[in-house]
Short mmCIF file of C-alpha atoms in Angstrom, two decimals:
data_model
loop_
_atom_site.label_atom_id
_atom_site.label_comp_id
_atom_site.label_asym_id
_atom_site.label_seq_id
_atom_site.Cartn_x
_atom_site.Cartn_y
_atom_site.Cartn_z
CA UNK Z 4 177.35 61.88 60.91
CA UNK Z 5 178.46 58.48 59.66
CA UNK Z 6 180.13 56.39 62.36
CA UNK Z 7 183.13 54.35 61.30
CA UNK Z 8 184.93 51.55 63.11
CA UNK Z 9 187.63 49.06 62.15
CA UNK Z 10 188.04 45.42 63.03
CA UNK Z 11 191.75 44.61 62.54
CA UNK Z 12 191.14 40.85 62.42
CA UNK Z 13 188.03 38.64 62.07
CA UNK Z 14 189.18 37.00 65.32
CA UNK Z 15 187.63 39.92 67.24
CA UNK Z 16 184.63 40.48 64.98
CA UNK Z 17 182.33 39.14 67.73
CA UNK Z 18 183.09 42.33 69.70
CA UNK Z 19 181.52 44.45 66.96
CA UNK Z 20 177.89 45.01 66.05
CA UNK Z 21 177.34 44.69 62.31
CA UNK Z 22 173.58 45.10 62.14
CA UNK Z 23 172.48 48.01 59.95
CA UNK Z 24 176.03 48.73 58.85
CA UNK Z 25 177.95 48.57 55.60
CA UNK Z 26 180.76 46.07 56.07
CA UNK Z 27 183.77 46.79 53.89
CA UNK Z 28 185.84 43.62 53.73
CA UNK Z 29 189.45 43.80 52.64
CA UNK Z 30 192.26 41.34 52.07
CA UNK Z 31 194.73 43.39 50.08
CA UNK Z 32 197.22 40.50 49.70
CA UNK Z 33 195.50 39.19 47.67
CA UNK Z 34 191.90 37.90 47.81
CA UNK Z 35 189.95 41.13 47.50
CA UNK Z 36 192.50 42.61 45.11
CA UNK Z 37 191.86 39.59 42.85
CA UNK Z 38 188.10 40.12 43.06
CA UNK Z 39 188.29 43.83 42.30
CA UNK Z 40 190.78 43.40 39.45
CA UNK Z 41 188.90 40.44 37.95
CA UNK Z 42 185.46 42.05 38.11
CA UNK Z 43 186.90 45.24 36.63
CA UNK Z 44 188.47 43.27 33.77
CA UNK Z 45 185.24 41.49 32.88
CA UNK Z 46 184.64 38.60 35.30
CA UNK Z 47 180.84 38.25 35.67
CA UNK Z 48 180.74 37.40 39.37
CA UNK Z 49 182.75 35.93 42.22
CA UNK Z 50 181.28 33.36 44.59
CA UNK Z 51 183.24 33.40 47.84
CA UNK Z 52 183.17 30.14 49.80
CA UNK Z 53 184.86 29.17 53.05
CA UNK Z 54 186.05 25.68 52.26
CA UNK Z 55 188.01 24.00 49.51
CA UNK Z 56 185.36 21.23 49.37
CA UNK Z 57 182.61 23.76 48.67
CA UNK Z 58 184.66 25.22 45.84
CA UNK Z 59 185.14 21.74 44.41
CA UNK Z 60 181.36 21.23 44.20
CA UNK Z 61 181.25 24.41 42.09
CA UNK Z 62 184.10 23.02 39.99
CA UNK Z 63 182.02 19.91 39.35
CA UNK Z 64 179.27 22.18 38.00
CA UNK Z 65 181.69 23.73 35.52
CA UNK Z 66 182.62 26.90 37.40
CA UNK Z 67 186.06 28.42 37.29
CA UNK Z 68 187.69 27.93 40.71
CA UNK Z 69 190.32 30.08 42.35
CA UNK Z 70 192.19 30.42 45.58
CA UNK Z 71 194.91 29.32 47.92
CA UNK Z 72 195.70 27.78 51.24
CA UNK Z 73 198.76 29.16 53.04
CA UNK Z 74 199.50 31.33 49.99
CA UNK Z 75 199.76 28.35 47.61
CA UNK Z 76 197.25 27.62 44.81
CA UNK Z 77 194.94 24.71 45.58
CA UNK Z 78 196.01 22.06 43.08
CA UNK Z 79 192.55 21.22 41.77
CA UNK Z 80 191.60 24.85 41.17
CA UNK Z 81 191.67 26.60 37.80
CA UNK Z 82 193.68 29.55 39.08
CA UNK Z 83 195.35 30.76 42.27
CA UNK Z 84 195.40 34.06 44.06
CA UNK Z 85 197.26 36.38 41.69
CA UNK Z 86 195.20 39.33 40.43
CA UNK Z 87 196.78 38.97 36.99
CA UNK Z 88 195.29 35.49 36.64
CA UNK Z 89 191.87 36.84 37.58
CA UNK Z 90 192.13 39.47 34.85
CA UNK Z 91 192.82 37.00 32.02
CA UNK Z 92 190.48 37.16 29.05
CA UNK Z 93 189.55 33.50 29.42
CA UNK Z 94 187.47 34.38 32.51
CA UNK Z 95 185.64 37.43 31.17
CA UNK Z 96 181.91 36.81 31.39
CA UNK Z 97 182.50 33.84 33.72
CA UNK Z 98 181.72 33.29 37.39
CA UNK Z 99 184.67 32.40 39.63
CA UNK Z 100 184.21 30.44 42.83
CA UNK Z 101 186.95 31.47 45.24
CA UNK Z 102 188.28 30.42 48.64
CA UNK Z 103 191.32 31.78 50.46
CA UNK Z 104 193.00 31.47 53.86
CA UNK Z 105 191.79 34.81 55.19
CA UNK Z 106 189.74 36.86 52.73
CA UNK Z 107 186.79 34.61 52.08
CA UNK Z 108 186.61 33.74 55.78
CA UNK Z 109 186.20 37.45 56.55
CA UNK Z 110 183.46 37.82 53.92
CA UNK Z 111 181.63 34.86 55.39
CA UNK Z 112 181.79 36.36 58.87
CA UNK Z 113 180.52 39.73 57.62
CA UNK Z 114 177.59 38.47 55.56
CA UNK Z 115 175.89 36.95 58.60
CA UNK Z 116 174.78 40.24 60.10
CA UNK Z 117 175.91 43.29 58.14
CA UNK Z 118 173.37 45.22 56.13
CA UNK Z 119 175.61 45.21 53.05
CA UNK Z 120 178.98 43.62 52.30
CA UNK Z 121 181.21 45.49 49.87
CA UNK Z 122 184.63 44.36 48.70
CA UNK Z 123 187.49 46.76 49.12
CA UNK Z 124 191.12 46.87 48.06
CA UNK Z 125 193.58 49.68 47.57
CA UNK Z 126 192.75 49.23 43.87
CA UNK Z 127 189.23 50.61 44.32
CA UNK Z 128 189.41 52.57 47.57
CA UNK Z 129 187.97 55.79 46.13
CA UNK Z 130 184.93 53.97 44.71
CA UNK Z 131 184.22 52.62 48.18
CA UNK Z 132 184.63 56.09 49.66
CA UNK Z 133 182.17 57.60 47.21
CA UNK Z 134 179.65 54.83 47.80
CA UNK Z 135 179.73 55.34 51.56
CA UNK Z 136 179.21 59.08 51.15
CA UNK Z 137 176.13 58.34 48.99
CA UNK Z 138 174.71 55.73 51.37
CA UNK Z 139 175.18 57.70 54.60
CA UNK Z 140 175.17 54.53 56.67
CA UNK Z 141 177.50 53.53 59.50
CA UNK Z 142 180.50 51.54 58.40
CA UNK Z 143 182.67 48.75 59.74
CA UNK Z 144 185.90 47.99 57.94
CA UNK Z 145 186.80 44.33 58.37
CA UNK Z 146 190.44 43.49 57.76
CA UNK Z 147 191.10 39.87 56.87
CA UNK Z 148 194.56 39.91 58.43
CA UNK Z 149 196.70 36.79 58.45
CA UNK Z 150 195.47 33.73 60.33
CA UNK Z 151 193.79 35.81 62.99
CA UNK Z 152 196.50 38.45 63.37
CA UNK Z 153 196.30 42.05 62.13
CA UNK Z 154 198.15 42.77 58.89
CA UNK Z 155 199.85 45.94 57.75
CA UNK Z 156 198.43 46.04 54.24
CA UNK Z 157 194.81 45.60 55.34
CA UNK Z 158 195.26 48.21 58.07
CA UNK Z 159 196.66 50.58 55.43
CA UNK Z 160 193.56 50.02 53.29
CA UNK Z 161 191.39 50.88 56.31
CA UNK Z 162 193.41 54.04 56.81
CA UNK Z 163 193.19 54.98 53.13
CA UNK Z 164 189.42 54.66 53.22
CA UNK Z 165 189.08 56.64 56.45
CA UNK Z 166 191.40 59.30 55.01
CA UNK Z 167 188.91 59.84 52.17
CA UNK Z 168 186.00 60.07 54.56
CA UNK Z 169 187.62 61.89 57.46
CA UNK Z 170 185.64 65.11 57.06
CA UNK Z 171 182.34 63.25 57.12
CA UNK Z 172 182.72 60.46 59.64
CA UNK Z 173 182.99 60.07 63.37
CA UNK Z 174 185.79 57.68 64.32
CA UNK Z 175 184.45 55.51 67.11
CA UNK Z 176 187.40 53.31 68.02
CA UNK Z 177 191.16 53.39 68.44
CA UNK Z 178 191.79 50.89 65.65
CA UNK Z 179 190.32 53.33 63.11
CA UNK Z 180 192.45 56.22 64.40
CA UNK Z 181 195.55 54.01 64.31
CA UNK Z 182 194.79 52.83 60.76
CA UNK Z 183 194.36 56.42 59.62
CA UNK Z 184 197.62 57.62 61.11
CA UNK Z 185 199.42 54.52 59.78
CA UNK Z 186 198.16 55.36 56.29
CA UNK Z 187 198.99 59.03 56.57
CA UNK Z 188 202.59 58.31 57.42
CA UNK Z 189 202.93 55.71 54.63
CA UNK Z 190 200.84 57.16 51.82
CA UNK Z 191 203.69 58.67 49.83
CA UNK Z 192 205.44 55.32 49.50
CA UNK Z 193 202.70 52.79 50.07
CA UNK Z 194 204.12 50.16 47.76
CA UNK Z 195 207.57 50.33 49.37
CA UNK Z 196 206.15 50.19 52.90
CA UNK Z 197 204.09 47.11 52.07
CA UNK Z 198 206.93 45.38 50.23
CA UNK Z 199 209.48 46.10 52.95
CA UNK Z 200 207.44 45.71 56.11
CA UNK Z 201 204.33 43.55 55.60
CA UNK Z 202 205.11 40.07 56.90
CA UNK Z 203 202.83 38.73 54.17
CA UNK Z 204 205.11 40.29 51.55
CA UNK Z 205 207.98 38.26 52.99
CA UNK Z 206 205.91 35.10 52.59
CA UNK Z 207 205.45 35.83 48.89
CA UNK Z 208 208.64 35.45 46.93
CA UNK Z 209 209.68 35.34 43.31
CA UNK Z 210 209.17 37.74 40.44
CA UNK Z 211 205.46 36.98 39.92
CA UNK Z 212 204.74 37.69 43.57
CA UNK Z 213 206.72 40.93 43.39
CA UNK Z 214 204.53 42.05 40.51
CA UNK Z 215 201.42 41.10 42.48
CA UNK Z 216 202.62 43.09 45.50
CA UNK Z 217 203.29 46.22 43.49
CA UNK Z 218 199.94 45.91 41.73
CA UNK Z 219 197.93 45.32 44.95
CA UNK Z 220 199.55 48.42 46.48
CA UNK Z 221 198.17 50.64 43.69
CA UNK Z 222 195.54 53.05 44.92
CA UNK Z 223 192.59 53.66 42.61
CA UNK Z 224 193.64 51.47 39.73
CA UNK Z 225 189.97 51.15 38.85
CA UNK Z 226 186.57 52.42 39.69
CA UNK Z 227 184.37 49.45 40.56
CA UNK Z 228 182.17 48.71 43.54
CA UNK Z 229 181.88 44.94 44.13
CA UNK Z 230 178.98 44.12 46.40
CA UNK Z 231 177.66 40.83 47.74
CA UNK Z 232 174.17 39.91 46.51
CA UNK Z 233 173.04 36.56 47.89
CA UNK Z 234 175.96 34.26 47.21
CA UNK Z 235 177.58 36.29 44.47
CA UNK Z 236 179.77 39.34 44.35
CA UNK Z 237 178.99 41.52 41.36
CA UNK Z 238 179.72 45.09 40.36
CA UNK Z 239 177.04 47.52 41.44
CA UNK U 25 218.96 38.40 67.70
CA UNK U 26 216.03 38.92 70.08
CA UNK U 27 212.67 38.32 68.39
CA UNK U 28 209.88 40.66 69.33
CA UNK U 29 206.14 40.40 68.69
CA UNK U 30 203.10 42.32 69.86
CA UNK U 31 199.66 41.11 70.83
CA UNK U 32 197.34 44.12 70.47
CA UNK U 33 194.61 42.56 72.62
CA UNK U 34 194.44 39.54 74.96
CA UNK U 35 191.53 38.37 72.78
CA UNK U 36 194.07 37.05 70.26
CA UNK U 37 196.70 35.88 72.75
CA UNK U 38 195.90 32.25 71.90
CA UNK U 39 197.50 32.86 68.49
CA UNK U 40 200.85 33.58 70.15
CA UNK U 41 203.36 31.25 71.73
CA UNK U 42 204.53 32.53 75.10
CA UNK U 43 206.76 29.68 76.20
CA UNK U 44 210.33 30.74 76.89
CA UNK U 45 209.54 34.41 76.31
CA UNK U 46 209.47 37.54 78.43
CA UNK U 47 205.89 38.83 78.40
CA UNK U 48 205.70 42.58 78.89
CA UNK U 49 202.15 43.39 79.93
CA UNK U 50 200.86 46.92 79.61
CA UNK U 51 197.65 48.76 80.42
CA UNK U 52 198.73 52.39 80.25
CA UNK U 53 195.29 53.73 81.23
CA UNK U 54 195.68 52.92 84.04
CA UNK U 55 196.35 49.55 85.70
CA UNK U 56 200.03 49.06 84.95
CA UNK U 57 200.73 52.79 85.37
CA UNK U 58 199.28 52.47 88.90
CA UNK U 59 201.48 49.47 89.63
CA UNK U 60 204.64 51.12 88.35
CA UNK U 61 203.97 54.43 90.11
CA UNK U 62 202.93 52.74 93.37
CA UNK U 63 205.89 50.35 93.52
CA UNK U 64 208.23 53.22 92.70
CA UNK U 65 206.75 55.31 95.51
CA UNK U 66 207.13 52.58 98.11
CA UNK U 67 204.34 50.03 97.77
CA UNK U 68 205.77 46.65 98.82
CA UNK U 69 204.00 44.48 96.26
CA UNK U 70 200.94 44.25 94.04
CA UNK U 71 198.84 41.11 93.85
CA UNK U 72 196.91 41.11 90.60
CA UNK U 73 193.69 39.09 90.62
CA UNK U 74 191.07 38.58 87.93
CA UNK U 75 187.87 38.87 89.92
CA UNK U 76 186.39 41.34 92.39
CA UNK U 77 185.46 38.42 94.68
CA UNK U 78 189.07 37.29 94.86
CA UNK U 79 190.15 40.80 95.82
CA UNK U 80 187.52 40.85 98.55
CA UNK U 81 189.01 37.72 100.12
CA UNK U 82 192.31 39.65 100.31
CA UNK U 83 190.42 42.61 101.81
CA UNK U 84 189.10 40.28 104.53
CA UNK U 85 192.72 39.38 105.34
CA UNK U 86 193.57 43.06 105.82
CA UNK U 87 195.14 43.83 102.46
CA UNK U 88 194.73 47.14 100.71
CA UNK U 89 192.46 46.62 97.69
CA UNK U 90 192.43 48.61 94.47
CA UNK U 91 190.79 48.62 91.09
CA UNK U 92 187.85 49.36 88.90
CA UNK U 93 185.18 47.90 86.72
CA UNK U 94 184.24 49.89 83.62
CA UNK U 95 186.57 52.67 84.79
CA UNK U 96 184.77 53.17 88.12
CA UNK U 97 186.27 52.28 91.53
CA UNK U 98 184.79 49.15 93.07
CA UNK U 99 182.88 50.47 96.07
CA UNK U 100 184.28 48.04 98.63
CA UNK U 101 187.90 48.67 97.62
CA UNK U 102 190.32 50.92 99.45
CA UNK U 103 191.35 52.81 96.35
CA UNK U 104 190.53 52.95 92.64
CA UNK U 105 192.66 53.11 89.54
CA UNK U 106 194.38 56.49 89.73
CA UNK U 107 198.17 56.33 89.95
CA UNK U 108 198.17 59.22 92.43
CA UNK U 109 196.17 57.11 94.88
CA UNK U 110 198.65 54.27 94.53
CA UNK U 111 201.52 56.62 95.37
CA UNK U 112 200.04 57.85 98.67
CA UNK U 113 202.23 57.45 101.71
CA UNK U 114 199.59 55.41 103.50
CA UNK U 115 200.38 52.45 101.22
CA UNK U 116 204.16 52.54 101.38
CA UNK U 117 205.40 49.20 102.66
CA UNK U 118 201.98 47.65 102.07
CA UNK U 119 200.78 45.02 99.59
CA UNK U 120 197.92 46.04 97.30
CA UNK U 121 195.56 43.50 95.81
CA UNK U 122 194.33 44.84 92.49
CA UNK U 123 191.76 43.92 89.83
CA UNK U 124 190.83 45.91 86.74
CA UNK U 125 188.69 45.50 83.62
CA UNK U 126 191.59 44.86 81.26
CA UNK U 127 195.03 45.02 82.87
CA UNK U 128 194.85 42.28 85.45
CA UNK U 129 193.08 40.03 82.92
CA UNK U 130 196.07 40.43 80.60
CA UNK U 131 198.52 39.62 83.39
CA UNK U 132 196.56 36.50 84.24
CA UNK U 133 196.62 35.37 80.61
CA UNK U 134 200.38 35.97 80.37
CA UNK U 135 201.41 34.22 83.58
CA UNK U 136 200.08 30.87 82.39
CA UNK U 137 202.83 30.22 79.90
CA UNK U 138 205.37 33.02 79.62
CA UNK U 139 208.81 32.53 81.08
CA UNK U 140 208.67 35.88 82.89
CA UNK U 141 205.96 38.51 83.25
CA UNK U 142 207.12 42.10 83.59
CA UNK U 143 204.90 45.12 84.03
CA UNK U 144 205.33 47.97 81.61
CA UNK U 145 203.97 51.48 81.30
CA UNK U 146 205.21 54.57 79.54
CA UNK U 147 206.39 55.60 83.02
CA UNK U 148 209.08 52.91 83.06
CA UNK U 149 209.60 52.04 79.40
CA UNK U 150 213.37 52.55 79.42
CA UNK U 151 213.81 50.24 82.42
CA UNK U 152 211.99 47.54 80.50
CA UNK U 153 214.14 48.18 77.44
CA UNK U 154 217.35 47.85 79.45
CA UNK U 155 216.15 44.66 81.13
CA UNK U 156 215.36 43.03 77.79
CA UNK U 157 218.79 43.92 76.45
CA UNK U 158 220.34 42.27 79.51
CA UNK U 159 218.20 39.16 79.34
CA UNK U 160 218.58 38.52 75.59
CA UNK U 161 215.36 36.52 75.48
CA UNK U 162 212.54 36.72 72.96
CA UNK U 163 209.77 39.12 73.89
CA UNK U 164 206.03 39.37 73.51
CA UNK U 165 204.37 42.67 74.34
CA UNK U 166 200.82 42.09 75.53
CA UNK U 167 198.55 45.10 75.31
CA UNK U 168 195.55 44.99 77.62
CA UNK U 169 193.39 47.05 75.26
CA UNK U 170 189.80 47.84 76.11
CA UNK U 171 187.32 44.99 76.49
CA UNK U 172 189.02 42.93 73.83
CA UNK U 173 189.73 45.75 71.37
CA UNK U 174 193.14 47.28 70.67
CA UNK U 175 193.82 50.59 72.35
CA UNK U 176 195.93 53.51 71.18
CA UNK U 177 197.80 54.11 74.42
CA UNK U 178 198.86 50.50 74.87
CA UNK U 179 199.94 50.29 71.23
CA UNK U 180 202.01 53.44 71.76
CA UNK U 181 203.72 51.82 74.73
CA UNK U 182 204.55 48.82 72.54
CA UNK U 183 205.97 51.16 69.92
CA UNK U 184 207.99 53.09 72.52
CA UNK U 185 209.55 49.87 73.77
CA UNK U 186 210.33 48.60 70.28
CA UNK U 187 211.81 51.99 69.40
CA UNK U 188 214.33 51.54 72.22
CA UNK U 189 215.21 48.06 71.06
CA UNK U 190 215.01 48.49 67.32
CA UNK U 191 218.73 48.03 66.64
CA UNK U 192 218.81 44.77 68.57
CA UNK U 193 215.57 42.99 67.78
CA UNK U 194 213.96 41.26 64.86
CA UNK U 195 210.35 42.35 64.41
CA UNK U 196 208.38 39.21 63.64
CA UNK U 197 204.84 40.49 63.07
CA UNK U 198 202.94 43.37 61.51
CA UNK U 199 201.47 44.52 64.83
CA UNK U 200 204.96 45.32 66.12
CA UNK U 201 205.87 47.27 62.99
CA UNK U 202 202.58 49.18 63.21
CA UNK U 203 203.09 49.96 66.90
CA UNK U 204 206.59 51.26 66.18
CA UNK U 205 205.51 53.55 63.36
CA UNK U 206 202.51 54.73 65.43
CA UNK U 207 204.88 55.69 68.23
CA UNK U 208 207.39 57.33 65.92
CA UNK U 209 204.76 59.63 64.46
CA UNK U 210 203.35 60.49 67.91
CA UNK U 211 206.43 60.64 70.12
CA UNK U 212 206.88 64.38 70.09
CA UNK U 213 203.40 64.97 71.49
CA UNK U 214 202.50 61.71 73.12
CA UNK U 215 200.38 63.23 75.85
CA UNK U 216 198.32 65.27 73.39
CA UNK U 217 197.81 62.31 71.04
CA UNK U 218 196.57 60.13 73.90
CA UNK U 219 194.35 62.82 75.35
CA UNK U 220 192.83 63.77 72.01
CA UNK U 221 192.53 60.43 70.27
CA UNK U 222 192.46 57.52 72.72
CA UNK U 223 188.85 56.45 73.14
CA UNK U 224 189.72 55.55 76.73
CA UNK U 225 190.67 59.18 77.38
CA UNK U 226 187.17 60.18 76.32
CA UNK U 227 185.74 57.74 78.85
CA UNK U 228 187.69 59.43 81.62
CA UNK U 229 186.45 62.88 82.41
CA UNK U 230 186.96 65.50 85.09
CA UNK U 231 190.06 67.22 86.38
CA UNK U 232 191.40 64.23 88.32
CA UNK U 233 191.21 62.03 85.25
CA UNK U 234 192.94 64.71 83.16
CA UNK U 235 195.82 64.69 85.63
CA UNK U 236 195.94 60.90 85.45
CA UNK U 237 196.04 60.99 81.66
CA UNK U 238 198.90 63.46 81.54
CA UNK U 239 200.82 61.50 84.16
CA UNK U 240 200.34 58.11 82.48
CA UNK U 241 201.60 59.60 79.18
CA UNK U 242 204.94 60.54 80.77
CA UNK U 243 207.82 58.50 79.41
CA UNK U 244 210.48 57.43 81.91
CA UNK U 245 209.06 59.05 84.99
CA UNK U 246 210.86 56.39 87.00
CA UNK U 247 213.31 53.59 86.76
CA UNK U 248 211.69 50.47 88.20
CA UNK U 249 211.24 46.99 86.85
CA UNK U 250 208.14 45.33 88.32
CA UNK U 251 208.17 41.59 87.80
CA UNK U 252 205.72 38.86 88.73
CA UNK U 253 207.05 36.35 91.28
CA UNK U 254 204.46 33.74 92.14
CA UNK U 255 201.35 35.76 92.94
CA UNK U 256 203.08 39.04 93.65
CA UNK U 257 204.51 41.81 91.56
CA UNK U 258 207.60 43.32 93.15
CA UNK U 259 210.47 45.47 91.97
CA UNK U 260 213.42 43.49 90.72
#
């Protein structure tokens, strides 16, 4: 039976063993939602980097750059951290180098020892579920959280994924059980719960951000499986 | 309005500011349940220490010693980590020096900067709630967890406390909201949820441990407020 565990924040990732496991990294608001939506729309690949300076070296080589610090677009970058920007036709067929406060940090932590790193969001949660059932490997869900603290929306993603797999996995830690029951009590009004209770939702204001929030809370908007190969995330 | 936040594991306590706040430390299975039950029964005070060696220096001075490592009683100690042991008449009027894998570590982390450190368990959750309403100070709930990871039973305590205070507090982080909704969906069968889903419950086996589990899951068994004064926890 597949074993599944959840790391609610990268701050405690050192307590988990990643070797031999599929790491599913999520940052629902909004890094991994951008990646999933962009790749689904036609973006060729996403190159996640930890630092703004690294992204700027990609910019110098002509890459599209994307991302934020503290929720605000980095001035020099082409685009920010709204999934709608990542879906624009101008970037179809292009590679986007991306860095964010939490999401790309989590990917970087995962890639060091996990067997595979796949990119999850509520937008593609069923694709991830199907892939794990095919692979039959142990799984760790890594929630990006917010500056080291657990976040509601990422925990809900973890719960949504576990809910799909619950007949076929052994839950090995309390965080996974808690994520599952959190999701089960919120699943009928996921968008409302995130908009009303996620502290990150309160940090995002304005009409554009409201649209982003509603979009990122959509389960199974698309059917893509973004996976990290070397330095690039592409659709499998 | 009182602000309330929750730290799901001491591993991320450095992300929280404790200054000026009441820190409510909990380790439901079983350190803080032992303290609450023992003090309620007649124990004079509990001296929490981080290390076994420190406890042994208290033993040499004639103190009762209590605690565990990895869930197992430390051989040289008078008693282990079962609340029933802490309630025995032999220890009424005595001071118990205690060290445990998670609970006393959390207390030690809290005492360094919090304004007050109070000891919470499901057993005395309403007393804690009333005290916070009286004090009107901001609160951080510190869950001891298990070896750095969040634990279900401590998160449920956090949720139970927030549930009591929800009309009078402002929830400032996602962990607190998640603890509250976790508790609200489990409150009608708290003992069952802990016994069936807490990974710590699976680590405790045998009839004695089953009795401990059921006891520690009892809300409002008693009405005491243990508070740290200097090195000693006594009833306020």
